[in-house]
mmCIF file of C-alpha atoms and ligand atoms in Angstrom:
data_model
loop_
_atom_site.group_PDB
_atom_site.id
_atom_site.type_symbol
_atom_site.label_atom_id
_atom_site.label_comp_id
_atom_site.label_asym_id
_atom_site.label_seq_id
_atom_site.Cartn_x
_atom_site.Cartn_y
_atom_site.Cartn_z
ATOM 1 C CA MET A 1 -27.497 6.899 19.863
ATOM 2 C CA SER A 2 -24.202 5.809 18.609
ATOM 3 C CA SER A 3 -23.893 2.102 19.661
ATOM 4 C CA PHE A 4 -25.808 -1.131 19.744
ATOM 5 C CA PRO A 5 -28.685 -1.585 20.336
ATOM 6 C CA GLU A 6 -29.853 1.853 18.822
ATOM 7 C CA LEU A 7 -27.289 1.456 16.203
ATOM 8 C CA ARG A 8 -27.838 -1.462 13.801
ATOM 9 C CA LEU A 9 -25.667 -1.706 10.548
ATOM 10 C CA ARG A 10 -27.700 -4.511 9.324
ATOM 11 C CA ARG A 11 -30.801 -2.225 8.759
ATOM 12 C CA LEU A 12 -29.254 -0.902 5.563
ATOM 13 C CA ARG A 13 -28.569 -4.379 4.380
ATOM 14 C CA ARG A 14 -31.995 -5.838 4.602
ATOM 15 C CA THR A 15 -33.238 -5.754 0.898
ATOM 16 C CA GLU A 16 -31.462 -5.487 -2.338
ATOM 17 C CA ALA A 17 -33.141 -2.021 -2.955
ATOM 18 C CA LEU A 18 -31.514 -0.718 0.431
ATOM 19 C CA ARG A 19 -28.244 -2.238 -0.405
ATOM 20 C CA ALA A 20 -28.294 -0.813 -3.847
ATOM 21 C CA LEU A 21 -29.047 2.725 -2.476
ATOM 22 C CA VAL A 22 -25.929 2.694 -0.261
ATOM 23 C CA ARG A 23 -23.541 1.039 -2.665
ATOM 24 C CA GLU A 24 -20.302 2.881 -2.692
ATOM 25 C CA SER A 25 -18.432 1.372 -5.640
ATOM 26 C CA HIS A 26 -19.860 0.514 -9.197
ATOM 27 C CA VAL A 27 -18.390 -1.316 -12.083
ATOM 28 C CA GLU A 28 -19.799 -0.082 -15.470
ATOM 29 C CA VAL A 29 -19.262 -1.286 -18.929
ATOM 30 C CA GLY A 30 -17.804 1.983 -19.732
ATOM 31 C CA ASP A 31 -14.874 1.445 -17.530
ATOM 32 C CA LEU A 32 -13.572 -1.704 -19.132
ATOM 33 C CA VAL A 33 -11.007 -2.022 -21.866
ATOM 34 C CA TYR A 34 -10.536 -5.314 -23.730
ATOM 35 C CA PRO A 35 -6.975 -6.464 -24.792
ATOM 36 C CA LEU A 36 -6.776 -7.931 -28.360
ATOM 37 C CA PHE A 37 -3.938 -10.112 -29.791
ATOM 38 C CA VAL A 38 -3.426 -9.756 -33.644
ATOM 39 C CA VAL A 39 -1.299 -12.161 -35.718
ATOM 40 C CA GLU A 40 -0.298 -12.553 -39.158
ATOM 41 C CA GLY A 41 -2.174 -14.748 -41.701
ATOM 42 C CA ASN A 42 -5.633 -15.174 -43.084
ATOM 43 C CA LYS A 43 -8.772 -16.442 -41.229
ATOM 44 C CA VAL A 44 -6.845 -17.112 -38.097
ATOM 45 C CA LYS A 45 -8.895 -17.363 -34.850
ATOM 46 C CA GLU A 46 -6.815 -19.568 -32.404
ATOM 47 C CA GLU A 47 -7.525 -19.856 -28.792
ATOM 48 C CA ILE A 48 -4.625 -19.155 -26.473
ATOM 49 C CA THR A 49 -4.075 -22.357 -24.495
ATOM 50 C CA SER A 50 -3.568 -20.863 -21.007
ATOM 51 C CA MET A 51 -6.265 -18.211 -21.562
ATOM 52 C CA PRO A 52 -9.619 -19.955 -22.385
ATOM 53 C CA GLY A 53 -11.931 -17.835 -24.540
ATOM 54 C CA ILE A 54 -9.120 -15.468 -25.563
ATOM 55 C CA PHE A 55 -7.863 -15.690 -29.117
ATOM 56 C CA HIS A 56 -5.351 -14.718 -31.632
ATOM 57 C CA TYR A 57 -6.941 -13.063 -34.461
ATOM 58 C CA SER A 58 -5.629 -12.286 -38.024
ATOM 59 C CA VAL A 59 -6.345 -8.702 -39.315
ATOM 60 C CA ASP A 60 -9.090 -9.934 -41.744
ATOM 61 C CA LEU A 61 -11.342 -11.300 -38.757
ATOM 62 C CA LEU A 62 -10.918 -8.170 -36.694
ATOM 63 C CA PRO A 63 -13.945 -6.048 -38.009
ATOM 64 C CA LYS A 64 -16.294 -8.701 -36.922
ATOM 65 C CA GLU A 65 -14.702 -9.066 -33.568
ATOM 66 C CA VAL A 66 -14.528 -5.302 -32.890
ATOM 67 C CA GLU A 67 -18.103 -4.797 -34.034
ATOM 68 C CA GLU A 68 -18.996 -7.235 -31.341
ATOM 69 C CA ILE A 69 -17.009 -5.466 -28.729
ATOM 70 C CA ALA A 70 -18.466 -2.255 -29.539
ATOM 71 C CA LYS A 71 -22.015 -3.461 -29.461
ATOM 72 C CA LEU A 72 -21.333 -4.699 -25.919
ATOM 73 C CA GLY A 73 -20.854 -1.208 -24.973
ATOM 74 C CA LEU A 74 -17.166 -1.645 -24.265
ATOM 75 C CA PRO A 75 -15.318 1.865 -24.983
ATOM 76 C CA GLY A 76 -11.939 0.481 -26.212
ATOM 77 C CA VAL A 77 -9.391 -2.215 -26.948
ATOM 78 C CA LEU A 78 -5.684 -2.477 -26.021
ATOM 79 C CA LEU A 79 -3.827 -3.760 -29.007
ATOM 80 C CA PHE A 80 -0.949 -6.216 -29.059
ATOM 81 C CA GLY A 81 0.509 -7.097 -32.509
ATOM 82 C CA ILE A 82 2.470 -10.245 -32.877
ATOM 83 C CA PRO A 83 4.733 -10.123 -36.031
ATOM 84 C CA GLU A 84 5.913 -13.252 -37.812
ATOM 85 C CA ASP A 85 9.490 -11.852 -38.258
ATOM 86 C CA LYS A 86 11.403 -10.636 -35.269
ATOM 87 C CA ASP A 87 14.868 -9.166 -35.193
ATOM 88 C CA GLU A 88 17.373 -7.765 -32.661
ATOM 89 C CA VAL A 89 16.078 -4.225 -32.850
ATOM 90 C CA GLY A 90 12.435 -4.966 -33.100
ATOM 91 C CA SER A 91 11.959 -3.268 -36.551
ATOM 92 C CA ALA A 92 8.391 -4.596 -36.875
ATOM 93 C CA ALA A 93 7.302 -2.533 -34.067
ATOM 94 C CA TYR A 94 7.603 0.679 -36.022
ATOM 95 C CA ALA A 95 7.254 -0.684 -39.678
ATOM 96 C CA PRO A 96 4.615 1.330 -41.410
ATOM 97 C CA GLU A 97 3.145 -1.787 -42.667
ATOM 98 C CA GLY A 98 3.545 -3.752 -39.386
ATOM 99 C CA ILE A 99 1.068 -6.133 -37.886
ATOM 100 C CA THR A 100 0.100 -3.608 -35.402
ATOM 101 C CA GLN A 101 -0.385 -0.653 -37.756
ATOM 102 C CA ARG A 102 -2.516 -2.662 -40.127
ATOM 103 C CA ALA A 103 -4.652 -3.895 -37.284
ATOM 104 C CA ILE A 104 -5.076 -0.313 -36.200
ATOM 105 C CA ARG A 105 -6.165 0.925 -39.615
ATOM 106 C CA THR A 106 -8.569 -1.974 -39.972
ATOM 107 C CA ILE A 107 -10.264 -1.505 -36.633
ATOM 108 C CA LYS A 108 -10.645 2.341 -37.030
ATOM 109 C CA LYS A 109 -12.179 1.728 -40.472
ATOM 110 C CA SER A 110 -14.768 -0.748 -39.200
ATOM 111 C CA VAL A 111 -15.615 0.927 -35.959
ATOM 112 C CA PRO A 112 -14.264 4.548 -35.700
ATOM 113 C CA GLU A 113 -15.631 5.390 -32.313
ATOM 114 C CA LEU A 114 -13.823 2.525 -30.586
ATOM 115 C CA ILE A 115 -10.864 3.648 -28.820
ATOM 116 C CA VAL A 116 -7.772 1.851 -29.880
ATOM 117 C CA MET A 117 -5.084 2.002 -27.299
ATOM 118 C CA THR A 118 -1.705 0.487 -28.371
ATOM 119 C CA ASP A 119 0.919 -1.364 -26.332
ATOM 120 C CA VAL A 120 4.323 0.422 -26.882
ATOM 121 C CA CYS A 121 7.089 -2.038 -26.141
ATOM 122 C CA LEU A 122 9.656 -4.064 -28.238
ATOM 123 C CA CYS A 123 9.333 -7.331 -26.415
ATOM 124 C CA GLU A 124 6.707 -8.794 -28.830
ATOM 125 C CA TYR A 125 8.923 -7.741 -31.890
ATOM 126 C CA THR A 126 12.641 -8.701 -30.704
ATOM 127 C CA SER A 127 14.036 -11.923 -31.553
ATOM 128 C CA HIS A 128 15.528 -12.116 -27.873
ATOM 129 C CA GLY A 129 12.124 -11.254 -26.469
ATOM 130 C CA HIS A 130 13.659 -8.275 -24.458
ATOM 131 C CA CYS A 131 11.809 -4.837 -24.021
ATOM 132 C CA GLY A 132 14.689 -2.949 -25.724
ATOM 133 C CA ILE A 133 18.061 -2.943 -27.415
ATOM 134 C CA ILE A 134 20.583 -5.410 -25.654
ATOM 135 C CA VAL A 135 24.155 -4.150 -24.902
ATOM 136 C CA ASP A 136 26.300 -6.625 -23.170
ATOM 137 C CA GLY A 137 23.413 -8.523 -21.921
ATOM 138 C CA TYR A 138 21.583 -5.484 -20.343
ATOM 139 C CA VAL A 139 18.525 -3.779 -21.779
ATOM 140 C CA ASP A 140 20.269 -0.408 -22.705
ATOM 141 C CA ASN A 141 17.756 2.370 -21.671
ATOM 142 C CA ASP A 142 18.805 5.345 -23.774
ATOM 143 C CA LYS A 143 19.216 3.416 -27.142
ATOM 144 C CA THR A 144 15.798 2.041 -26.490
ATOM 145 C CA LEU A 145 14.085 5.302 -26.060
ATOM 146 C CA GLU A 146 14.346 6.335 -29.716
ATOM 147 C CA LEU A 147 12.933 3.119 -31.031
ATOM 148 C CA LEU A 148 9.956 3.349 -28.554
ATOM 149 C CA ALA A 149 9.310 6.935 -29.751
ATOM 150 C CA ARG A 150 9.246 5.727 -33.233
ATOM 151 C CA THR A 151 6.949 3.067 -32.477
ATOM 152 C CA ALA A 152 4.446 5.334 -30.725
ATOM 153 C CA VAL A 153 4.609 7.798 -33.712
ATOM 154 C CA SER A 154 3.970 5.052 -36.189
ATOM 155 C CA GLN A 155 1.033 3.631 -34.274
ATOM 156 C CA ALA A 156 -0.389 7.338 -34.095
ATOM 157 C CA GLU A 157 0.243 7.506 -37.897
ATOM 158 C CA ALA A 158 -1.860 4.358 -38.355
ATOM 159 C CA GLY A 159 -4.668 5.983 -36.274
ATOM 160 C CA ALA A 160 -4.240 4.840 -32.699
ATOM 161 C CA ASP A 161 -6.140 6.907 -30.331
ATOM 162 C CA MET A 162 -3.923 6.495 -27.303
ATOM 163 C CA VAL A 163 -0.459 5.047 -26.693
ATOM 164 C CA ALA A 164 0.484 3.013 -23.732
ATOM 165 C CA PRO A 165 4.309 2.392 -23.059
ATOM 166 C CA SER A 166 4.697 -0.646 -21.144
ATOM 167 C CA ASP A 167 8.559 -1.060 -21.400
ATOM 168 C CA MET A 168 9.453 0.579 -18.079
ATOM 169 C CA MET A 169 12.445 2.378 -19.469
ATOM 170 C CA ASP A 170 13.485 5.603 -17.700
ATOM 171 C CA GLY A 171 12.313 8.631 -19.621
ATOM 172 C CA ARG A 172 10.354 6.878 -22.087
ATOM 173 C CA VAL A 173 7.139 9.243 -21.427
ATOM 174 C CA ARG A 174 9.130 12.361 -22.279
ATOM 175 C CA ALA A 175 10.768 10.765 -25.330
ATOM 176 C CA ILE A 176 7.485 9.534 -26.746
ATOM 177 C CA ARG A 177 5.665 13.022 -25.928
ATOM 178 C CA GLN A 178 8.332 14.891 -27.665
ATOM 179 C CA SER A 179 8.361 12.583 -30.767
ATOM 180 C CA LEU A 180 4.452 12.696 -30.953
ATOM 181 C CA ASP A 181 4.394 16.593 -30.668
ATOM 182 C CA LYS A 182 7.076 16.793 -33.230
ATOM 183 C CA ASN A 183 5.186 14.758 -35.683
ATOM 184 C CA GLY A 184 1.828 16.574 -35.232
ATOM 185 C CA PHE A 185 0.329 14.241 -32.704
ATOM 186 C CA GLU A 186 -0.054 16.749 -29.818
ATOM 187 C CA LEU A 187 -3.507 15.601 -29.129
ATOM 188 C CA ILE A 188 -2.694 11.828 -28.744
ATOM 189 C CA PRO A 189 -2.703 11.061 -25.061
ATOM 190 C CA ILE A 190 0.011 8.827 -23.253
ATOM 191 C CA VAL A 191 -1.318 6.046 -20.896
ATOM 192 C CA SER A 192 1.865 5.189 -18.982
ATOM 193 C CA TYR A 193 2.146 1.672 -17.401
ATOM 194 C CA ALA A 194 3.808 3.702 -14.540
ATOM 195 C CA ALA A 195 3.928 1.295 -11.706
ATOM 196 C CA LYS A 196 4.544 -2.039 -13.555
ATOM 197 C CA TYR A 197 5.914 -4.899 -11.486
ATOM 198 C CA ALA A 198 8.126 -7.654 -12.564
ATOM 199 C CA SER A 199 5.455 -10.295 -11.841
ATOM 200 C CA ALA A 200 4.695 -14.066 -12.293
ATOM 201 C CA PHE A 201 1.081 -13.123 -13.301
ATOM 202 C CA TYR A 202 2.243 -12.250 -16.839
ATOM 203 C CA GLU A 203 2.994 -15.912 -17.624
ATOM 204 C CA PRO A 204 -0.027 -16.695 -19.848
ATOM 205 C CA PHE A 205 0.499 -13.414 -21.735
ATOM 206 C CA ARG A 206 3.859 -14.456 -22.688
ATOM 207 C CA GLU A 207 2.419 -17.342 -24.491
ATOM 208 C CA ALA A 208 -0.200 -15.110 -26.084
ATOM 209 C CA ALA A 209 2.357 -12.409 -27.121
ATOM 210 C CA GLN A 210 5.261 -14.722 -27.905
ATOM 211 C CA SER A 211 7.362 -12.477 -25.881
ATOM 212 C CA THR A 212 9.273 -14.793 -23.462
ATOM 213 C CA PRO A 213 12.786 -13.498 -22.854
ATOM 214 C CA GLN A 214 15.158 -15.797 -24.466
ATOM 215 C CA PHE A 215 17.787 -15.237 -21.567
ATOM 216 C CA GLY A 216 17.364 -13.576 -18.219
ATOM 217 C CA ASP A 217 14.210 -11.755 -17.176
ATOM 218 C CA ARG A 218 12.695 -8.314 -16.811
ATOM 219 C CA ARG A 219 13.854 -7.524 -13.318
ATOM 220 C CA SER A 220 16.548 -4.832 -14.401
ATOM 221 C CA HIS A 221 13.476 -2.593 -15.496
ATOM 222 C CA GLN A 222 10.262 -3.725 -14.037
ATOM 223 C CA MET A 223 9.457 -2.946 -10.475
ATOM 224 C CA ASP A 224 10.357 -5.257 -7.486
ATOM 225 C CA PRO A 225 6.953 -6.439 -5.888
ATOM 226 C CA PRO A 226 7.631 -5.527 -2.252
ATOM 227 C CA ASN A 227 7.955 -1.696 -3.206
ATOM 228 C CA TRP A 228 5.109 0.761 -2.917
ATOM 229 C CA ARG A 229 6.876 4.089 -2.161
ATOM 230 C CA GLU A 230 8.947 3.559 -5.351
ATOM 231 C CA ALA A 231 5.512 3.040 -7.305
ATOM 232 C CA LEU A 232 4.512 6.549 -6.298
ATOM 233 C CA ARG A 233 8.062 7.776 -7.503
ATOM 234 C CA GLU A 234 7.445 6.030 -10.685
ATOM 235 C CA VAL A 235 3.908 7.665 -11.176
ATOM 236 C CA GLU A 236 5.361 10.997 -10.180
ATOM 237 C CA GLN A 237 8.074 10.750 -12.724
ATOM 238 C CA ASP A 238 5.772 9.729 -15.554
ATOM 239 C CA ILE A 239 3.295 12.541 -14.863
ATOM 240 C CA ALA A 240 6.213 14.924 -14.838
ATOM 241 C CA GLU A 241 7.203 13.734 -18.160
ATOM 242 C CA GLY A 242 3.772 14.235 -19.624
ATOM 243 C CA ALA A 243 1.766 11.115 -19.000
ATOM 244 C CA ASP A 244 -2.014 11.858 -19.471
ATOM 245 C CA MET A 245 -3.085 8.735 -17.557
ATOM 246 C CA VAL A 246 -1.242 6.241 -15.408
ATOM 247 C CA MET A 247 -1.616 2.517 -14.837
ATOM 248 C CA VAL A 248 -0.794 0.109 -12.026
ATOM 249 C CA LYS A 249 -0.206 -3.461 -13.074
ATOM 250 C CA PRO A 250 -1.014 -6.300 -12.014
ATOM 251 C CA ALA A 251 -4.211 -5.282 -10.230
ATOM 252 C CA LEU A 252 -5.235 -7.878 -7.640
ATOM 253 C CA ALA A 253 -2.058 -8.328 -5.710
ATOM 254 C CA TYR A 254 -1.424 -4.690 -5.884
ATOM 255 C CA LEU A 255 -4.567 -3.171 -4.727
ATOM 256 C CA ASP A 256 -2.788 -1.181 -1.865
ATOM 257 C CA VAL A 257 -0.623 0.372 -4.702
ATOM 258 C CA ILE A 258 -3.757 1.315 -6.748
ATOM 259 C CA ARG A 259 -5.252 2.963 -3.446
ATOM 260 C CA LYS A 260 -2.089 4.818 -2.682
ATOM 261 C CA VAL A 261 -1.758 6.210 -6.284
ATOM 262 C CA ARG A 262 -5.404 7.256 -6.324
ATOM 263 C CA ASP A 263 -4.850 9.106 -2.871
ATOM 264 C CA SER A 264 -1.583 10.853 -4.026
ATOM 265 C CA PHE A 265 -2.498 11.926 -7.688
ATOM 266 C CA HIS A 266 -5.414 13.327 -9.649
ATOM 267 C CA HIS A 267 -4.823 11.853 -13.049
ATOM 268 C CA PRO A 268 -6.980 9.181 -14.344
ATOM 269 C CA LEU A 269 -5.853 5.799 -13.158
ATOM 270 C CA ALA A 270 -5.987 2.429 -14.904
ATOM 271 C CA ALA A 271 -5.415 -1.026 -13.500
ATOM 272 C CA TYR A 272 -4.577 -4.070 -15.524
ATOM 273 C CA ASN A 273 -6.208 -7.040 -14.381
ATOM 274 C CA VAL A 274 -3.478 -9.342 -16.077
ATOM 275 C CA SER A 275 -3.412 -12.554 -17.725
ATOM 276 C CA GLY A 276 -2.398 -14.779 -14.726
ATOM 277 C CA GLU A 277 -5.240 -13.236 -12.770
ATOM 278 C CA PHE A 278 -7.661 -14.167 -15.456
ATOM 279 C CA THR A 279 -6.281 -17.593 -15.827
ATOM 280 C CA MET A 280 -6.739 -18.451 -12.184
ATOM 281 C CA VAL A 281 -10.388 -17.619 -12.240
ATOM 282 C CA LYS A 282 -10.921 -19.515 -15.521
ATOM 283 C CA ALA A 283 -9.124 -22.700 -14.327
ATOM 284 C CA ALA A 284 -11.027 -22.732 -11.073
ATOM 285 C CA ALA A 285 -14.350 -22.089 -12.862
ATOM 286 C CA GLN A 286 -13.758 -24.968 -15.459
ATOM 287 C CA LEU A 287 -13.220 -27.325 -12.414
ATOM 288 C CA GLY A 288 -16.400 -26.139 -10.987
ATOM 289 C CA TRP A 289 -14.715 -24.764 -7.846
ATOM 290 C CA LEU A 290 -16.151 -21.372 -7.950
ATOM 291 C CA ASP A 291 -18.867 -19.285 -9.527
ATOM 292 C CA GLU A 292 -17.212 -17.388 -12.282
ATOM 293 C CA LYS A 293 -19.701 -14.666 -12.737
ATOM 294 C CA ARG A 294 -19.862 -13.829 -9.074
ATOM 295 C CA ILE A 295 -15.998 -13.901 -8.775
ATOM 296 C CA VAL A 296 -15.425 -11.820 -11.741
ATOM 297 C CA LEU A 297 -17.792 -9.064 -10.618
ATOM 298 C CA GLU A 298 -16.353 -9.062 -7.101
ATOM 299 C CA ILE A 299 -12.746 -8.800 -8.441
ATOM 300 C CA LEU A 300 -13.731 -5.944 -10.703
ATOM 301 C CA THR A 301 -15.637 -4.148 -7.880
ATOM 302 C CA ALA A 302 -12.584 -4.541 -5.676
ATOM 303 C CA ILE A 303 -10.297 -2.893 -8.250
ATOM 304 C CA LYS A 304 -12.798 -0.013 -8.664
ATOM 305 C CA ARG A 305 -13.004 0.272 -4.785
ATOM 306 C CA ALA A 306 -9.278 0.445 -4.510
ATOM 307 C CA GLY A 307 -9.357 3.532 -6.685
ATOM 308 C CA ALA A 308 -9.035 2.578 -10.388
ATOM 309 C CA ASP A 309 -11.199 4.427 -12.917
ATOM 310 C CA ILE A 310 -10.458 2.221 -15.871
ATOM 311 C CA ILE A 311 -9.877 -1.518 -15.834
ATOM 312 C CA ILE A 312 -8.131 -3.422 -18.529
ATOM 313 C CA THR A 313 -9.326 -6.921 -18.354
ATOM 314 C CA TYR A 314 -9.737 -10.121 -20.488
ATOM 315 C CA HIS A 315 -12.989 -10.674 -18.689
ATOM 316 C CA ALA A 316 -14.484 -7.365 -20.306
ATOM 317 C CA LYS A 317 -16.702 -9.141 -22.875
ATOM 318 C CA GLU A 318 -18.260 -11.433 -20.357
ATOM 319 C CA ALA A 319 -18.564 -8.840 -17.688
ATOM 320 C CA ALA A 320 -20.231 -6.546 -20.306
ATOM 321 C CA ARG A 321 -22.979 -9.114 -20.770
ATOM 322 C CA TRP A 322 -23.475 -9.680 -16.990
ATOM 323 C CA LEU A 323 -23.644 -6.059 -16.363
ATOM 324 C CA SER A 324 -26.105 -5.123 -19.037
ATOM 325 C CA PRO A 325 -29.765 -4.739 -17.952
ATOM 326 C CA THR A 326 -31.967 -7.821 -18.806
HETATM 327 C C1 PBG B 1 4.734 -6.023 -22.401
HETATM 328 C C2 PBG B 1 3.560 -6.284 -21.757
HETATM 329 C C3 PBG B 1 3.401 -7.398 -20.990
HETATM 330 C C4 PBG B 1 1.985 -7.354 -20.443
HETATM 331 C C5 PBG B 1 1.521 -6.279 -21.162
HETATM 332 N N1 PBG B 1 2.464 -5.603 -21.852
HETATM 333 C C6 PBG B 1 4.268 -8.489 -20.480
HETATM 334 C C7 PBG B 1 5.498 -8.319 -19.952
HETATM 335 O O1 PBG B 1 5.824 -7.270 -19.383
HETATM 336 O O2 PBG B 1 6.309 -9.318 -19.860
HETATM 337 C C8 PBG B 1 1.487 -8.300 -19.647
HETATM 338 C C9 PBG B 1 -0.113 -8.493 -19.559
HETATM 339 C C10 PBG B 1 -0.807 -9.565 -19.156
HETATM 340 O O3 PBG B 1 -0.222 -10.381 -18.387
HETATM 341 O O4 PBG B 1 -1.921 -9.756 -19.362
HETATM 342 N N2 PBG B 1 4.673 -5.634 -23.816
#
């Protein structure tokens, strides 16, 4: 009874009820985290040209936006602050009254139960657009660590629930953990962008975060796309340093990496469905070349099937509407 004609795999695909019964992977609203971009100013709600439906918000408009996000059932947001004044050392990243810190306080005040995850990196805050301190044209690892740790502590002081270092400096997770603990934030988890590749899929984000490097690129610290064994070493390293949750980024072109990380480690795993992945779908949908709802749900399902627990995605609000009953 193990082969055709006794065996017919189509039997379990005949009706939607049967298909639903044997479905192996599920996307739930509770798995999705929505990225938010915050800028200086008042009453600013400005669409990002290359990311239709995604906006820059000023702090005063955040309460309305996060109430809507929470009402959709989304568990949290990943916050990116874009300061007006940038300098060589990214001071705005760790200023107590910085744009990100004010945004965190505003969100936590309006919807306390919404998880606020913050991006810890200097690229949005430096005049040169690099992720750390530049010494002789190179992003200096060890000098950058102290500033990343200060940034994470100041975000925690403002009320961030989790901090997510995306800079890819060596040793940042340990540096951040030690500073958080020293300052009384031993309960704030670190979500480490552990396997973050130097990817062309970040292009629209660079417009959104105004973080394009003024010279060179990020290949001296972000990972080389052909490597997967190295991704496991990055994850292993970050876990050894104290990461509570790890991330693979981007998602779609790296589903194999997500699967390998899932099979090798037991930590909660996030995948970042990045800006370029979003933009490709939006552009094709606007041209009427594909069915956006079906494509998005298929993509999110694929990321779950690959092994991710949590998906950070610009599709989160729309997906939440599509996934909710009725
Ligand atoms: C760095 C950061 C980047 C993204 C998230 N955090 C950009 C980069 O590394 O250049 C990309 C996210 C996306 O493309 O959606 N702060």
